[in-house]
Coordinates of C-alpha atoms in Angstrom, one line a residue:
X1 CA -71.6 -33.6 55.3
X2 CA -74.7 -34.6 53.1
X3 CA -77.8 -35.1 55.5
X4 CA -80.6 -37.8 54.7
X5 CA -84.0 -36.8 55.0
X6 CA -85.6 -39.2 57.9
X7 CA -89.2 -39.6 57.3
X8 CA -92.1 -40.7 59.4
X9 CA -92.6 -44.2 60.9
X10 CA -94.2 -45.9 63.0
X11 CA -97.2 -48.2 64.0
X12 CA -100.0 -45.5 64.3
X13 CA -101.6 -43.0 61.9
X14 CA -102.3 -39.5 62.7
X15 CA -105.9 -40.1 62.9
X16 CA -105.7 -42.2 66.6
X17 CA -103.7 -39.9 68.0
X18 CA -106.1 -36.7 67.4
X19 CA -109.3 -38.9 68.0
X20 CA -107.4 -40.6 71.4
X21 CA -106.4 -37.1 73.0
X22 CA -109.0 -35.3 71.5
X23 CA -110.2 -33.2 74.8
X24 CA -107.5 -35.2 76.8
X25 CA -106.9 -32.3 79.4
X26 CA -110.3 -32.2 80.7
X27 CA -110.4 -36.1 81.9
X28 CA -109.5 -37.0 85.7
X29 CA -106.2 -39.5 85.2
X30 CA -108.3 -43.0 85.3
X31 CA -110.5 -41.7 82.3
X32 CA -107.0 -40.5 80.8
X33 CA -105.6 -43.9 81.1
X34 CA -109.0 -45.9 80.0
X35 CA -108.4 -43.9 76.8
X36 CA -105.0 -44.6 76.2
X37 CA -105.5 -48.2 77.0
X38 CA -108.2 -48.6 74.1
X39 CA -107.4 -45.7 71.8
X40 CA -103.8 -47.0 71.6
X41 CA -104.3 -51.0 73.2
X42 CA -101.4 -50.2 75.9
X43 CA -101.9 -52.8 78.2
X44 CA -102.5 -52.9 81.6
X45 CA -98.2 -53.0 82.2
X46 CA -97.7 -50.1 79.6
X47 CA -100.0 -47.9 81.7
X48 CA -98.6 -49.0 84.9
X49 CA -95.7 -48.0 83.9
X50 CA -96.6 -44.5 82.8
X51 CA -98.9 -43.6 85.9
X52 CA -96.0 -45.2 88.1
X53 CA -97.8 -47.8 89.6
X54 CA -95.3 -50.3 87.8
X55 CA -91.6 -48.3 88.1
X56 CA -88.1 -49.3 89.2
X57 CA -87.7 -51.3 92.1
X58 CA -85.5 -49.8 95.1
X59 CA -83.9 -53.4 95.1
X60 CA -82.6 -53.0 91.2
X61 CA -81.3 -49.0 92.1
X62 CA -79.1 -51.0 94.8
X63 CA -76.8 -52.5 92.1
X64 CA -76.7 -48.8 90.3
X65 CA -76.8 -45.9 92.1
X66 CA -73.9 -45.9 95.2
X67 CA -75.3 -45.5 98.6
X68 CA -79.0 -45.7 97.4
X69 CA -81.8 -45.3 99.8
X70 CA -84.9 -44.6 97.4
X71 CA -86.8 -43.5 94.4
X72 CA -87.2 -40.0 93.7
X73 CA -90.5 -39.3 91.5
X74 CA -91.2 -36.3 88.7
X75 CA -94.6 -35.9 87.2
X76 CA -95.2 -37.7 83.7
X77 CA -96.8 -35.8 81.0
X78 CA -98.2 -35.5 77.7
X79 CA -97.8 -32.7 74.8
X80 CA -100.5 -32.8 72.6
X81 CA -100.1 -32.9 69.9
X82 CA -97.1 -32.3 67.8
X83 CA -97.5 -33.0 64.3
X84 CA -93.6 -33.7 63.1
X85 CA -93.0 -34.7 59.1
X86 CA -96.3 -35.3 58.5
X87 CA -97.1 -37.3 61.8
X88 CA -98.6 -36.6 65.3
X89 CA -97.1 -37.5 68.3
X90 CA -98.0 -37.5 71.8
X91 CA -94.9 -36.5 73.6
X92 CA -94.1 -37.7 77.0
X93 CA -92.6 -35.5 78.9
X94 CA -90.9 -35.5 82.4
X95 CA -90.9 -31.9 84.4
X96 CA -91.7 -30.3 87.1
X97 CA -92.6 -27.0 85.8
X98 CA -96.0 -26.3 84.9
X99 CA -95.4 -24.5 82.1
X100 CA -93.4 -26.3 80.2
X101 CA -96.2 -28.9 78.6
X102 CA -98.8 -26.9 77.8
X103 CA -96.9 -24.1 76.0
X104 CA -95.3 -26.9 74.2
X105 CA -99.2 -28.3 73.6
X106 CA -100.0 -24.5 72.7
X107 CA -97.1 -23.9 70.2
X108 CA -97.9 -28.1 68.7
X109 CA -101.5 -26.8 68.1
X110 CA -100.3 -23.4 66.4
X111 CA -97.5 -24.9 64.4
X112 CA -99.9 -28.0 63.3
X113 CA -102.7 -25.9 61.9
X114 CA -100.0 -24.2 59.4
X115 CA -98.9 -27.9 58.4
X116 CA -96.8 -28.8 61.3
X117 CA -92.6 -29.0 61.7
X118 CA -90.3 -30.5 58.8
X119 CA -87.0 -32.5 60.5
X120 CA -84.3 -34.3 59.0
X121 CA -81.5 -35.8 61.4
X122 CA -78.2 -36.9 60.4
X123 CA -76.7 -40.9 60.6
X124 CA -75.7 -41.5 64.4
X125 CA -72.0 -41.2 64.3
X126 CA -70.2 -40.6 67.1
X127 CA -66.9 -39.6 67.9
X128 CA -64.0 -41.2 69.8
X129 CA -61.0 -39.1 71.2
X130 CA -57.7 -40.6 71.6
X131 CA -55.1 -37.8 73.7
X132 CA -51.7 -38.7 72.0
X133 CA -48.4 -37.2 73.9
X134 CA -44.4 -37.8 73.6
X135 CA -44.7 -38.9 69.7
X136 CA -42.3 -37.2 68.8
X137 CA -42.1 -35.1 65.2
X138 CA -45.8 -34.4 64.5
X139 CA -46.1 -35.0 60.9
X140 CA -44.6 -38.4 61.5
X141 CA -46.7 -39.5 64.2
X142 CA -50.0 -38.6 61.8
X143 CA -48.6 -39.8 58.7
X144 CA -48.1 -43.2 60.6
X145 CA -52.0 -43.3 62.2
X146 CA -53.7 -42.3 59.0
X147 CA -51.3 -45.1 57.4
X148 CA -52.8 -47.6 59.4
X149 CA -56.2 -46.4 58.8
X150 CA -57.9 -49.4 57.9
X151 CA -55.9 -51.2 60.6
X152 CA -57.5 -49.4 62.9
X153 CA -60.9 -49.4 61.7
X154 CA -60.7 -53.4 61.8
X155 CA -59.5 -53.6 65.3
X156 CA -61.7 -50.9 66.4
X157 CA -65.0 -53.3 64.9
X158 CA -63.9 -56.6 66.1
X159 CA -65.0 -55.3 69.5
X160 CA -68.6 -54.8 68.5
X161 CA -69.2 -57.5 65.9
X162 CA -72.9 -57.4 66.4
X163 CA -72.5 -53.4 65.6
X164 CA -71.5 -54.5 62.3
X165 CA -73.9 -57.0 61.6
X166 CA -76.6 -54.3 62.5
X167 CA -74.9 -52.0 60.2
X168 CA -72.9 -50.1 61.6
X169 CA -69.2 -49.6 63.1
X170 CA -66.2 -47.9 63.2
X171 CA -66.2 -45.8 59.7
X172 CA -63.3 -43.5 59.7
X173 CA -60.1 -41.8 61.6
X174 CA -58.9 -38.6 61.5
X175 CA -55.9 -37.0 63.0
X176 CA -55.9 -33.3 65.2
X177 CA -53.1 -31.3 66.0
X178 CA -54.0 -28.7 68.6
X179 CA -52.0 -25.8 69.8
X180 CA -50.5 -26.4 73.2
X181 CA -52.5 -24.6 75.9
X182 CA -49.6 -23.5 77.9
X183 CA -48.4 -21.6 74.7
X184 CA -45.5 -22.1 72.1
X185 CA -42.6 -24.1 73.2
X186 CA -44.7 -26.8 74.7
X187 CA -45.9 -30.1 72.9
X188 CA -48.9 -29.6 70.4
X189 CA -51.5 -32.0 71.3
X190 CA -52.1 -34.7 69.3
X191 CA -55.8 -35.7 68.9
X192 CA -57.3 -39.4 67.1
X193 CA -60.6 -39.4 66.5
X194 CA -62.6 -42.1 65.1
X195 CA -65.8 -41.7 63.5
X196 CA -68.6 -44.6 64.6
X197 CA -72.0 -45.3 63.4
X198 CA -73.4 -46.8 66.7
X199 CA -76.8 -47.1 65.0
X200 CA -80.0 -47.7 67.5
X201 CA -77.9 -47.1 70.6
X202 CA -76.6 -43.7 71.9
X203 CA -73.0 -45.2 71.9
X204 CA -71.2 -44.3 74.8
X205 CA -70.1 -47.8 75.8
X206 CA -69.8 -48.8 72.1
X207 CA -67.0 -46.0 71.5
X208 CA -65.3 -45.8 75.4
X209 CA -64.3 -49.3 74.0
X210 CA -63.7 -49.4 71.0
X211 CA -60.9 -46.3 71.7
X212 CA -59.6 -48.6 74.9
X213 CA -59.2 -51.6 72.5
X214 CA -57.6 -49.2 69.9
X215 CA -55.1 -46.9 72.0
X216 CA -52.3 -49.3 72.3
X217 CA -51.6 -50.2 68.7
X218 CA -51.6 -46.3 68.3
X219 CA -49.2 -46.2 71.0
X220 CA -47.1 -48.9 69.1
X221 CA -47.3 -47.0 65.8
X222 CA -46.4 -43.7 67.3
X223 CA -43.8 -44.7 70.0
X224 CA -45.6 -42.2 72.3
X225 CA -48.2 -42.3 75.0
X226 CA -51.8 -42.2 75.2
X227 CA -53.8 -40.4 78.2
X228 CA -57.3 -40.1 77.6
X229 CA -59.5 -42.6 75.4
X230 CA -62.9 -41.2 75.7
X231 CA -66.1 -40.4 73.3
X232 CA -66.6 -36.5 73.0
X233 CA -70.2 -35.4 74.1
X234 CA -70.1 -32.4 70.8
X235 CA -71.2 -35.0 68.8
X236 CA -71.5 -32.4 65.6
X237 CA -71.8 -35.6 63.4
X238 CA -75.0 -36.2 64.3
X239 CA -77.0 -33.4 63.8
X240 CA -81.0 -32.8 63.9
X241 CA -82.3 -29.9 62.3
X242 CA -86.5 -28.6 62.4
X243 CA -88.3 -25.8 61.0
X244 CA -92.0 -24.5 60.6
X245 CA -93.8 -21.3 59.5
X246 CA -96.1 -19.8 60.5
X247 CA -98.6 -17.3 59.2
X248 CA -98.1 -13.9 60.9
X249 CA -102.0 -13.4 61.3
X250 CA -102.2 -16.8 63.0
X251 CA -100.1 -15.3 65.7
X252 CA -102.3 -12.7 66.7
X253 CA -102.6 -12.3 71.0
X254 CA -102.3 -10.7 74.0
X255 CA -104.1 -8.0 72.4
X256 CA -101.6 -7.5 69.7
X257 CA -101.7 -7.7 66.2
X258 CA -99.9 -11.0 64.2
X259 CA -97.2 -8.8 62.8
X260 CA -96.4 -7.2 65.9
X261 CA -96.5 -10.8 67.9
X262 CA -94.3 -12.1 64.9
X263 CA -91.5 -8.8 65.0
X264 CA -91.8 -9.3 68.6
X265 CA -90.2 -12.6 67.9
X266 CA -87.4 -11.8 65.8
X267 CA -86.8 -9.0 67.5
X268 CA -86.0 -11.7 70.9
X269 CA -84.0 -13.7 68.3
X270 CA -82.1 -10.9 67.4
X271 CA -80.9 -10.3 70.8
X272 CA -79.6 -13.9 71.6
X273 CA -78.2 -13.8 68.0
X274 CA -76.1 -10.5 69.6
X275 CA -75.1 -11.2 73.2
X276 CA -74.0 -14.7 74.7
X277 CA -76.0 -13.5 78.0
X278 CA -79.3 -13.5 76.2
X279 CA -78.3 -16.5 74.1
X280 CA -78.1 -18.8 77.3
X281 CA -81.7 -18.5 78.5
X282 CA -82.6 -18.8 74.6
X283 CA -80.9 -21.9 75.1
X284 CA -82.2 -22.7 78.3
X285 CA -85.9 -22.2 77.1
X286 CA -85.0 -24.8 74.1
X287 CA -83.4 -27.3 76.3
X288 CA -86.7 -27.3 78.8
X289 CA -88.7 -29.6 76.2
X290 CA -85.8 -31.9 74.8
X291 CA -84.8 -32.5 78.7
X292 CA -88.4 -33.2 79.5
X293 CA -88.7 -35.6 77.0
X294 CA -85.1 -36.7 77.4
X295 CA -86.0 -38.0 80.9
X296 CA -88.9 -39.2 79.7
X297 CA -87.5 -41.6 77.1
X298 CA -84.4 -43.0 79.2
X299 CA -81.5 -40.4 77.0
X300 CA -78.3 -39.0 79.3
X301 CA -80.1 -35.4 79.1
X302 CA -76.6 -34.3 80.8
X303 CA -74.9 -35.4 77.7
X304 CA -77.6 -33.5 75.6
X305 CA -76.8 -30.7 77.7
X306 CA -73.3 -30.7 76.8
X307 CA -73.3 -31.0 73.8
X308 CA -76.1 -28.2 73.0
X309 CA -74.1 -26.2 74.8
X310 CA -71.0 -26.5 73.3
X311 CA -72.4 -26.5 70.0
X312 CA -74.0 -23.0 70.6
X313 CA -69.6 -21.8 71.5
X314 CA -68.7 -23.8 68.2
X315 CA -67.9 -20.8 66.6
X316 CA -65.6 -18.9 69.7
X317 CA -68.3 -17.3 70.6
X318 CA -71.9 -19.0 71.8
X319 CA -74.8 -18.1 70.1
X320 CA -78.5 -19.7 69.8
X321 CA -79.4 -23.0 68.5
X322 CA -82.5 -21.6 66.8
X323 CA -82.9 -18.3 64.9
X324 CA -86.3 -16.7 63.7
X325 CA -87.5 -14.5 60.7
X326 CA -90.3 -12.9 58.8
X327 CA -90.3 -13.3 55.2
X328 CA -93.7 -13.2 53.0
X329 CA -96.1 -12.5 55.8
X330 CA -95.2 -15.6 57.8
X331 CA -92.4 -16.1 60.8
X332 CA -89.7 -18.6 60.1
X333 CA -88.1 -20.8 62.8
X334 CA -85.4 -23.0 62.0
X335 CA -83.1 -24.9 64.8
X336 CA -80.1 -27.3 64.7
X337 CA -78.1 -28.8 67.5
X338 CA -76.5 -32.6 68.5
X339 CA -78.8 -35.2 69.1
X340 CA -77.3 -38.3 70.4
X341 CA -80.0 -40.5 71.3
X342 CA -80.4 -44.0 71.8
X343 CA -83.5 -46.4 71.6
X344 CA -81.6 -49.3 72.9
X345 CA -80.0 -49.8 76.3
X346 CA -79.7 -50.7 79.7
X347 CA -82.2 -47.7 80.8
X348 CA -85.0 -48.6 77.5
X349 CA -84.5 -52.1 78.8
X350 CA -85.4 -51.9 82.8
X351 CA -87.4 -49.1 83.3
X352 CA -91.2 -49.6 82.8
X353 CA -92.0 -45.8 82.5
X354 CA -89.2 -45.2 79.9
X355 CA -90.8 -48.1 77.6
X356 CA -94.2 -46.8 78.2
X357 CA -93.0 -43.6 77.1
X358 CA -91.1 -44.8 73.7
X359 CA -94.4 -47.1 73.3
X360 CA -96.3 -43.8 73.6
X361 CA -94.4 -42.2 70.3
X362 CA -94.7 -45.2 68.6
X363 CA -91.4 -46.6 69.3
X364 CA -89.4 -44.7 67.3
X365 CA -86.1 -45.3 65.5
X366 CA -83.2 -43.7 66.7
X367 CA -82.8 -40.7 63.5
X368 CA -87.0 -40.4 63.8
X369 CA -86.8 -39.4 67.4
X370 CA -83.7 -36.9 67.0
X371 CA -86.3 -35.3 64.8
X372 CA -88.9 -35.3 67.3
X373 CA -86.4 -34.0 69.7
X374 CA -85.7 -31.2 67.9
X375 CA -88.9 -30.4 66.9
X376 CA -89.7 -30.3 70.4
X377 CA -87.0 -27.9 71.3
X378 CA -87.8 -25.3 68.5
X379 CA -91.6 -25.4 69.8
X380 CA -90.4 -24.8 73.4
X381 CA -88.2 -22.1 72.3
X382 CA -91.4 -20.6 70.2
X383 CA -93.5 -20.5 73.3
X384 CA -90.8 -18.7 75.3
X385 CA -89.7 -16.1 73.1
X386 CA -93.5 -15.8 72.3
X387 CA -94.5 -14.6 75.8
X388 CA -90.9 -12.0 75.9
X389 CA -91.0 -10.7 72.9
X390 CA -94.8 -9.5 73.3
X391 CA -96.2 -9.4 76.2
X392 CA -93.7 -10.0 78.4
X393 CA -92.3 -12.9 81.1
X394 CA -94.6 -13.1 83.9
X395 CA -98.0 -12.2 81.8
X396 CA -97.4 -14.2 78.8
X397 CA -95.7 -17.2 80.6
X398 CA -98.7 -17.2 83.6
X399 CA -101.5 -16.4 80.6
X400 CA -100.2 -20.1 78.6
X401 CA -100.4 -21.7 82.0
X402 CA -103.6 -20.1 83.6
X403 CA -105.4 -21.9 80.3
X404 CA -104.2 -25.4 80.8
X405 CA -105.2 -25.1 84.7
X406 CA -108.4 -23.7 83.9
X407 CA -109.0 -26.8 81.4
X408 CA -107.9 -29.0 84.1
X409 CA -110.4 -28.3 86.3
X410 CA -112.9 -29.0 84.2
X411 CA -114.2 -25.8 82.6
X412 CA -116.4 -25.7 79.7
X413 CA -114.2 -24.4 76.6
X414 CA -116.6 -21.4 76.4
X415 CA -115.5 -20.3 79.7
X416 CA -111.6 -21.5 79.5
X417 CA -110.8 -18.1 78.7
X418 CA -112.8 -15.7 81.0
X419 CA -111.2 -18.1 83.8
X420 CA -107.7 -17.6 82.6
X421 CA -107.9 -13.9 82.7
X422 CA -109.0 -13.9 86.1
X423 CA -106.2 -16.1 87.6
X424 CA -103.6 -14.1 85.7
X425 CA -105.0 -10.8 86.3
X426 CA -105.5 -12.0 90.3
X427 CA -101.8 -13.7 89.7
X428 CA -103.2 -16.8 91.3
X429 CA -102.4 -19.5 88.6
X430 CA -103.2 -22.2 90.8
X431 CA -105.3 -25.7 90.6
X432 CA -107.3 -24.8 93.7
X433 CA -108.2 -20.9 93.0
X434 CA -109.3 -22.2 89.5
X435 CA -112.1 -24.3 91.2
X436 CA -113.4 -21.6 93.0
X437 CA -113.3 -19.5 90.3
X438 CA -115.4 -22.7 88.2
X439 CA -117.3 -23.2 91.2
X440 CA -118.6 -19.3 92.1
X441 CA -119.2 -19.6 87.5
X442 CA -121.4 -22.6 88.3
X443 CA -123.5 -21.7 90.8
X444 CA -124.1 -18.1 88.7
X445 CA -124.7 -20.2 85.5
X446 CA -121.2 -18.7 83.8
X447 CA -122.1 -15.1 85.0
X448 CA -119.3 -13.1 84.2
X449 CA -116.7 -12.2 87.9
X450 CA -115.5 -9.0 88.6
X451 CA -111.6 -9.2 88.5
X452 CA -109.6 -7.8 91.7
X453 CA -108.6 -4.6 91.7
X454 CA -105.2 -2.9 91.1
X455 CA -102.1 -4.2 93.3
X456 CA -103.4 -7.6 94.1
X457 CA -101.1 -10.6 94.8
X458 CA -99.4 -11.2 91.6
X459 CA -97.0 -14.3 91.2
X460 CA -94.1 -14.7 88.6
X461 CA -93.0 -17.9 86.3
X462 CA -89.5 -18.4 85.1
X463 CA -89.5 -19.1 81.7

């Protein structure tokens, strides 16, 4: 399928967004949120919503959740920034691992300075599955479906009117004929689906009936018996793809060289590219940013899930949604998987923190933030891989994290770094040992500390 090319949008320039987070980590939260209220004009109910103060109330959880008995809070925050298409964006993510937003900050600010990533996300069709048994000869029963085609297609869209009057609808059916499971002998499975452009919305409920609405005349045409009428979370129509490069000398750390950082790199890409084992934490380290940001904007992340997943096994065999390599002295990144977002809904409607967050990125079209999405995965996925392939999980993964924690307590950029190396060396990346450590530098005037000696407490990260 042809993909169009989905440029920037949106409200803001790139220009507010450096000058409003410029130095953003070092503020408490109020001066964080007096920024944001007059470097973007949230108002005072945009903010509440993204500190929490203005959230979902237990009384509206009653009528959705069974057996409710209260709200169950994550921490809200921002990655800084990640210039997408030409664009920067402060992404609003939802997590509660520490790592996770500022190696996505660290990898947005390495990425940026070589001219940021280039997306392009596909139209947002979905697809419908109709399970079709007892029709008897096969060729028949398809040669009758496909017959009625535009039958179909008409009945499917006089459901959703208003989906056609936005532009899109129902746009196609094709027929399946699987292999029984059981083996030969048994019926082949007979498998509708219908293609449908659901537009703005992430189109669950648009599809689950439209195939409900549809499945009797099928029944009627076939003479045999429909089971399931369901969408199908591999949503493979509605692709996002990202890239960036990067010059190998910009990659330079951990005491290594750029080339070595960058073959470091492929060399981890190489291995989830080889062995399904290693592929799913590739994965996993991809899908940390788009769920963060997935729960931050209202999407069903579980439905992400699936359908990254199953997108990786598309093949028979699963494999990594992003691959890496060096060509011409700079590393290469490129990622694709199915992006079935939605901008409109009944979660973008109610909850104040998920339209604080869309507000945030400048609410975004539907195919705009599938490329932000993605973008976001191959950065996360960067950061990870980053760490393994050179100096390993625990020092790479603490020594991204013991820099935003330093930063967060308020140390001068000059001594950001001489901080950091102390926590990880001590392997006390923590908020409060950080102060001490700020406080001891303080009261010395930024002498220099001695780090600990050999065999002290080390923790570990998960990446």
């Amino acid at each position: 399928m042809a993909t169009e090319f989905v440029g920037p949008q949106g409200a803001r320039g790139d220009a507010s967004i450096q000058t409003v987070f410029s130095g953003f980590q070092c503020l408490s939260l109020e001066e964080r949120r007096e920024r944001m209220e007059t470097g973007l004009g949230l108002d005072a109910q945009t903010l509440d919503g993204l500190t929490g103060v203005e959230g979902p109330r237990l009384e509206s959880t009653l009528s959705t959740v069974e057996n409710a008995v209260g709200l169950f809070s994550l921490p809200l925050g921002l990655g800084l920034p990640l210039k997408v298409n030409g664009r920067d964006y402060a992404i609003p993510m939802v997590v509660e691992e520490p790592s996770v937003i500022p190696a996505l900050s660290f990898v947005a600010k390495l990425v940026g300075e070589a001219g940021g990533f280039v997306a392009e996300a596909d139209p947002s069709l979905m697809i419908g599955q109709i399970q079709l048994t007892r029709y008897g000869p096969p060729s028949f029963a398809m040669a009758r479906i496909l017959e009625a085609r535009a039958e179909l297609l008409a009945l499917a869209n006089a459901m959703h009117p208003q989906l056609m009057e936005e532009g899109g609808g129902a746009r196609d059916v094709e027929v399946r004929l699987l292999p029984a499971p059981e083996g030969p002998g048994m019926e082949p499975l007979l498998v509708v689906h219908v293609l449908v452009d659901t537009k703005e919305a992430m189109g669950a409920h648009l599809v689950n009936t439209m195939m409900e609405g549809i499945a009797p005349r099928i029944e009627q045409l076939t003479g045999g018996k429909v089971y399931l009428r369901i969408l199908t979370h591999l949503s493979d129509r509605r692709l996002a793809r990202a890239r960036c490069s990067i010059p190998e000398r910009a990659l330079a750390d951990f005491g290594l060289g750029g080339v070595e950082v960058a073959e470091g790199i492929v060399q981890a890409s190489r291995f989830a590219q080889a062995d399904p084992y290693r592929a799913a934490t590739h994965n996993k380290g991809i899908m940390n940013g788009i769920d963060a940001l997935a729960l931050a904007t209202g999407q069903d992340w579980r439905a992400l899930e699936a359908g990254a997943h199953a997108f990786a096994a598309r093949t028979g065999r699963y494999g990594p949604l992003s691959v890496w390599r060096r060509e011409g002295g700079n590393l290469l990144g490129d990622i694709q998987l199915p992006l079935a977002l939605g901008t409109v809904g009944d979660t973008q409607r109610a909850h104040p923190g998920v339209q604080a967050a869309l507000r945030v990125l400048g609410h975004p079209p539907a195919r705009e933030l599938a490329c932000i999405f993605a973008s976001v995965g191959l950065a996360q996925n960067l950061a990870a891989i980053r760490a393994l392939g050179s100096a390993g999980n625990q020092r790479g993964h603490m020594a991204l994290q013991a820099r935003s924690v330093a930063t967060s307590v308020g140390a001068p950029p000059e001594w950001v770094e001489a901080i950091a190396a102390l926590l990880v060396q001590e392997g006390e990346v923590r908020v409060d040992r950080a102060r001490q450590v700020l406080d001891r530098m303080r009261g010395g005037e930024g002498a220099p500390l001695e780090p600990p000696p050999p065999g002290a407490r080390r923790q570990g990260e998960q990446v």
